[in-house]
CSV table of N, CA and C in Angstrom, one decimal:
chain,number,residue,atom,x,y,z
A,1,UNK,N,-4.1,-14.7,-8.9
A,1,UNK,CA,-3.0,-14.0,-8.1
A,1,UNK,C,-2.8,-12.8,-8.4
A,2,UNK,N,-3.3,-12.0,-7.9
A,2,UNK,CA,-3.0,-10.2,-8.5
A,2,UNK,C,-1.5,-9.7,-8.8
A,3,UNK,N,-1.0,-9.1,-9.8
A,3,UNK,CA,0.6,-9.3,-10.0
A,3,UNK,C,0.4,-7.8,-9.1
A,4,UNK,N,1.0,-7.4,-8.2
A,4,UNK,CA,1.2,-5.8,-7.6
A,4,UNK,C,1.8,-5.7,-7.1
A,5,UNK,N,3.0,-4.7,-7.6
A,5,UNK,CA,3.9,-4.0,-7.4
A,5,UNK,C,3.9,-3.0,-6.2
A,6,UNK,N,5.2,-2.5,-5.0
A,6,UNK,CA,5.0,-1.9,-4.2
A,6,UNK,C,5.8,-1.2,-4.4
A,7,UNK,N,6.2,0.2,-4.3
A,7,UNK,CA,7.4,0.8,-3.4
A,7,UNK,C,7.9,0.5,-2.2
A,8,UNK,N,8.8,0.2,-2.3
A,8,UNK,CA,10.0,-0.2,-1.3
A,8,UNK,C,10.9,1.1,-0.7
A,9,UNK,N,11.4,1.6,-1.3
A,9,UNK,CA,12.6,2.4,-1.5
A,9,UNK,C,12.8,3.3,-2.4
A,10,UNK,N,12.9,5.0,-2.0
A,10,UNK,CA,13.4,6.0,-2.6
A,10,UNK,C,14.4,6.1,-2.3
A,11,UNK,N,15.3,6.9,-3.3
A,11,UNK,CA,16.5,8.1,-3.2
A,11,UNK,C,16.3,9.3,-4.6
A,12,UNK,N,17.0,9.8,-3.4
A,12,UNK,CA,16.9,10.8,-4.3
A,12,UNK,C,18.6,12.1,-4.3
A,13,UNK,N,19.3,11.9,-4.9
A,13,UNK,CA,20.7,12.4,-4.7
A,13,UNK,C,20.2,14.0,-5.1
A,14,UNK,N,19.3,14.8,-5.4
A,14,UNK,CA,19.5,16.5,-5.3
A,14,UNK,C,19.0,16.1,-7.0
A,15,UNK,N,19.4,15.1,-7.9
A,15,UNK,CA,19.7,15.7,-9.6
A,15,UNK,C,18.8,14.5,-9.9
A,16,UNK,N,18.4,13.0,-9.4
A,16,UNK,CA,17.9,12.1,-9.8
A,16,UNK,C,16.5,11.5,-8.4
A,17,UNK,N,15.9,11.1,-9.1
A,17,UNK,CA,15.2,10.2,-8.3
A,17,UNK,C,14.9,9.1,-8.6
A,18,UNK,N,14.9,7.8,-7.5
A,18,UNK,CA,15.4,6.1,-7.8
A,18,UNK,C,13.7,6.0,-7.5
A,19,UNK,N,12.8,5.1,-7.8
A,19,UNK,CA,12.0,4.6,-7.3
A,19,UNK,C,12.3,3.2,-7.3
A,20,UNK,N,12.8,2.6,-5.8
A,20,UNK,CA,12.6,1.0,-6.3
A,20,UNK,C,10.8,0.0,-5.4
A,21,UNK,N,10.9,-0.8,-6.8
A,21,UNK,CA,9.2,-1.4,-6.1
A,21,UNK,C,10.0,-2.6,-6.7
A,22,UNK,N,8.8,-3.6,-5.6
A,22,UNK,CA,9.3,-5.4,-5.1
A,22,UNK,C,7.9,-5.8,-5.6
A,23,UNK,N,7.5,-6.6,-6.7
A,23,UNK,CA,6.2,-7.4,-7.2
A,23,UNK,C,6.6,-8.7,-6.2
A,24,UNK,N,5.9,-9.3,-4.9
A,24,UNK,CA,5.4,-10.0,-4.5
A,24,UNK,C,5.0,-11.1,-4.9
A,25,UNK,N,4.2,-11.3,-5.7
A,25,UNK,CA,3.7,-12.5,-7.0
A,25,UNK,C,4.5,-13.2,-7.2
A,26,UNK,N,5.2,-11.9,-7.4
A,26,UNK,CA,6.6,-13.1,-8.7
A,26,UNK,C,7.8,-12.2,-8.7
A,27,UNK,N,8.0,-12.1,-7.7
A,27,UNK,CA,9.7,-11.7,-6.5
A,27,UNK,C,10.6,-11.3,-7.8
A,28,UNK,N,10.0,-10.3,-8.1
A,28,UNK,CA,10.6,-10.2,-8.8
A,28,UNK,C,10.5,-8.6,-8.5
A,29,UNK,N,11.7,-7.6,-8.7
A,29,UNK,CA,12.7,-6.0,-8.4
A,29,UNK,C,12.5,-5.2,-9.6
A,30,UNK,N,12.2,-4.1,-10.1
A,30,UNK,CA,12.4,-3.2,-11.0
A,30,UNK,C,12.2,-1.4,-10.8
A,31,UNK,N,12.9,-0.7,-10.3
A,31,UNK,CA,12.9,1.1,-10.5
A,31,UNK,C,13.3,1.8,-11.5
A,32,UNK,N,12.6,2.7,-11.3
A,32,UNK,CA,12.7,4.0,-12.3
A,32,UNK,C,13.8,5.1,-12.3
A,33,UNK,N,13.9,5.9,-12.9
A,33,UNK,CA,15.0,6.7,-12.8
A,33,UNK,C,15.4,7.8,-13.2
A,34,UNK,N,14.4,8.6,-13.0
A,34,UNK,CA,14.7,10.3,-13.4
A,34,UNK,C,15.0,11.6,-13.1
A,35,UNK,N,15.3,12.2,-13.7
A,35,UNK,CA,15.4,13.3,-13.3
A,35,UNK,C,14.5,14.4,-12.4
A,36,UNK,N,15.1,14.8,-11.1
A,36,UNK,CA,14.1,15.7,-9.9
A,36,UNK,C,13.4,16.3,-10.9
A,37,UNK,N,13.6,17.2,-11.7
A,37,UNK,CA,13.2,18.5,-11.9
A,37,UNK,C,11.9,17.7,-13.0
A,38,UNK,N,11.9,16.4,-13.5
A,38,UNK,CA,10.7,15.7,-14.0
A,38,UNK,C,10.3,15.2,-13.1
A,39,UNK,N,9.5,15.1,-11.8
A,39,UNK,CA,9.4,14.3,-10.7
A,39,UNK,C,7.9,14.7,-10.8
A,40,UNK,N,7.5,15.8,-10.6
A,40,UNK,CA,5.5,15.8,-10.9
A,40,UNK,C,4.9,15.0,-12.6
A,41,UNK,N,5.8,15.1,-13.7
A,41,UNK,CA,5.7,14.4,-15.3
A,41,UNK,C,6.2,13.0,-14.7
A,42,UNK,N,6.6,12.5,-14.7
A,42,UNK,CA,7.4,11.4,-14.2
A,42,UNK,C,6.3,10.0,-13.2
A,43,UNK,N,5.7,11.3,-12.1
A,43,UNK,CA,5.3,10.2,-11.7
A,43,UNK,C,4.1,10.0,-12.3
A,44,UNK,N,3.1,11.1,-12.6
A,44,UNK,CA,2.4,10.7,-13.7
A,44,UNK,C,2.0,9.6,-14.2
A,45,UNK,N,3.3,9.7,-15.0
A,45,UNK,CA,3.1,8.4,-15.9
A,45,UNK,C,4.1,7.1,-15.7
A,46,UNK,N,4.3,7.1,-14.0
A,46,UNK,CA,4.7,5.8,-13.5
A,46,UNK,C,3.1,5.0,-12.8
A,47,UNK,N,2.5,5.9,-12.2
A,47,UNK,CA,1.1,5.7,-11.6
A,47,UNK,C,0.7,5.1,-13.3
A,48,UNK,N,0.6,5.2,-13.7
A,48,UNK,CA,-0.6,5.1,-14.8
A,48,UNK,C,-0.1,3.8,-15.6
A,49,UNK,N,1.6,3.8,-15.6
A,49,UNK,CA,2.7,2.2,-15.7
A,49,UNK,C,1.8,1.6,-14.6
A,50,UNK,N,1.8,1.8,-13.6
A,50,UNK,CA,2.3,1.0,-12.4
A,50,UNK,C,0.3,0.3,-12.8
A,51,UNK,N,-0.7,1.4,-13.3
A,51,UNK,CA,-2.1,0.8,-13.0
A,51,UNK,C,-2.4,-0.2,-14.8
A,52,UNK,N,-1.3,0.1,-15.2
A,52,UNK,CA,-1.7,-0.8,-16.4
A,52,UNK,C,-1.3,-2.2,-16.5
A,53,UNK,N,-0.2,-2.2,-15.4
A,53,UNK,CA,0.4,-4.0,-15.1
A,53,UNK,C,-0.6,-5.0,-15.4
A,54,UNK,N,-0.4,-5.7,-16.0
A,54,UNK,CA,-1.5,-6.6,-15.7
A,54,UNK,C,-0.2,-8.5,-15.6
A,55,UNK,N,-0.3,-9.1,-16.8
A,55,UNK,CA,0.3,-10.4,-16.6
A,55,UNK,C,1.9,-10.1,-16.9
A,56,UNK,N,3.0,-9.7,-16.7
A,56,UNK,CA,3.6,-8.8,-16.7
A,56,UNK,C,4.3,-8.8,-15.2
A,57,UNK,N,5.8,-9.6,-15.4
A,57,UNK,CA,6.7,-9.4,-14.1
A,57,UNK,C,6.9,-7.5,-13.8
A,58,UNK,N,6.6,-7.2,-14.4
A,58,UNK,CA,6.8,-5.4,-14.4
A,58,UNK,C,6.5,-4.6,-15.5
A,59,UNK,N,6.5,-3.4,-15.5
A,59,UNK,CA,6.1,-2.5,-16.5
A,59,UNK,C,7.1,-2.2,-17.3
A,60,UNK,N,6.9,-2.2,-19.0
A,60,UNK,CA,7.0,-1.8,-19.8
A,60,UNK,C,9.2,-0.6,-19.3
A,61,UNK,N,7.7,0.8,-19.2
A,61,UNK,CA,9.2,1.9,-18.9
A,61,UNK,C,10.0,1.4,-18.0
A,62,UNK,N,9.8,0.6,-17.0
A,62,UNK,CA,10.5,0.0,-15.8
A,62,UNK,C,11.5,-1.1,-16.2
A,63,UNK,N,12.8,-0.4,-15.3
A,63,UNK,CA,14.2,-1.3,-15.3
A,63,UNK,C,14.0,-2.3,-14.4
A,64,UNK,N,14.3,-3.8,-15.3
A,64,UNK,CA,14.1,-4.7,-14.1
A,64,UNK,C,15.6,-5.2,-13.3
A,65,UNK,N,14.8,-5.8,-12.8
A,65,UNK,CA,16.3,-6.4,-12.2
A,65,UNK,C,16.4,-8.2,-12.5
A,66,UNK,N,17.4,-8.5,-13.2
A,66,UNK,CA,16.7,-9.8,-13.6
A,66,UNK,C,17.6,-11.2,-12.9
A,67,UNK,N,16.6,-11.0,-11.9
A,67,UNK,CA,16.6,-11.8,-10.8
A,67,UNK,C,15.9,-11.9,-9.7
A,68,UNK,N,15.6,-13.2,-9.2
A,68,UNK,CA,14.3,-13.1,-8.1
A,68,UNK,C,14.6,-13.1,-6.5
A,69,UNK,N,14.2,-12.6,-5.9
A,69,UNK,CA,14.1,-11.7,-5.0
A,69,UNK,C,13.5,-12.8,-3.7
A,70,UNK,N,14.2,-13.5,-2.6
A,70,UNK,CA,12.6,-14.0,-1.4
A,70,UNK,C,11.6,-12.3,-1.0
A,71,UNK,N,13.1,-11.7,-0.2
A,71,UNK,CA,12.0,-10.4,0.1
A,71,UNK,C,12.4,-9.4,-0.1
A,72,UNK,N,12.2,-8.2,0.2
A,72,UNK,CA,12.5,-6.6,-0.1
A,72,UNK,C,13.6,-6.6,0.6
A,73,UNK,N,13.7,-7.1,1.6
A,73,UNK,CA,14.5,-6.6,2.0
A,73,UNK,C,16.4,-6.9,1.4
A,74,UNK,N,16.2,-8.1,0.8
A,74,UNK,CA,17.4,-8.6,0.3
A,74,UNK,C,17.4,-8.1,-1.6
A,75,UNK,N,16.4,-7.5,-1.8
A,75,UNK,CA,16.3,-6.7,-3.2
A,75,UNK,C,16.8,-5.0,-2.8
A,76,UNK,N,16.4,-4.9,-1.6
A,76,UNK,CA,17.0,-3.5,-1.5
A,76,UNK,C,18.5,-3.9,-1.0
A,77,UNK,N,19.4,-4.1,0.1
A,77,UNK,CA,20.1,-4.5,-0.2
A,77,UNK,C,21.1,-5.0,-1.0
A,78,UNK,N,20.7,-5.8,-2.4
A,78,UNK,CA,21.1,-6.1,-3.1
A,78,UNK,C,21.3,-4.8,-4.4
A,79,UNK,N,20.0,-4.1,-4.1
A,79,UNK,CA,20.3,-2.7,-5.2
A,79,UNK,C,20.5,-1.7,-5.3
A,80,UNK,N,20.8,-0.9,-3.6
A,80,UNK,CA,22.2,-0.7,-3.2
A,80,UNK,C,23.7,-1.2,-3.0
A,81,UNK,N,23.9,-2.3,-3.0
A,81,UNK,CA,25.7,-2.9,-3.2
A,81,UNK,C,25.6,-2.8,-4.4
A,82,UNK,N,24.6,-2.9,-5.9
A,82,UNK,CA,25.4,-3.5,-7.4
A,82,UNK,C,24.7,-2.6,-7.9
A,83,UNK,N,23.7,-1.8,-8.0
A,83,UNK,CA,23.2,-0.9,-8.9
A,83,UNK,C,23.1,0.8,-8.7
A,84,UNK,N,22.2,1.5,-7.3
A,84,UNK,CA,22.9,2.2,-7.0
A,84,UNK,C,24.0,3.0,-7.3
């Protein structure tokens, strides 16, 4: 089974950008958060990081959410209620 993560939500408060991803194969969520001013540079790093994702649940430079989720909607709700 291919280990593939998808962007399911983005947040931008003007100072910080948060990109929330869900790996349907592993049922794990993770996110990247960085300053808005670094968007172009950070986006390139994130894409490289995701392309190198092989056997782990999440990329090494991402922040994991340490529990499984049944679907992306469940992850979004949990993230917005407990982390954001």
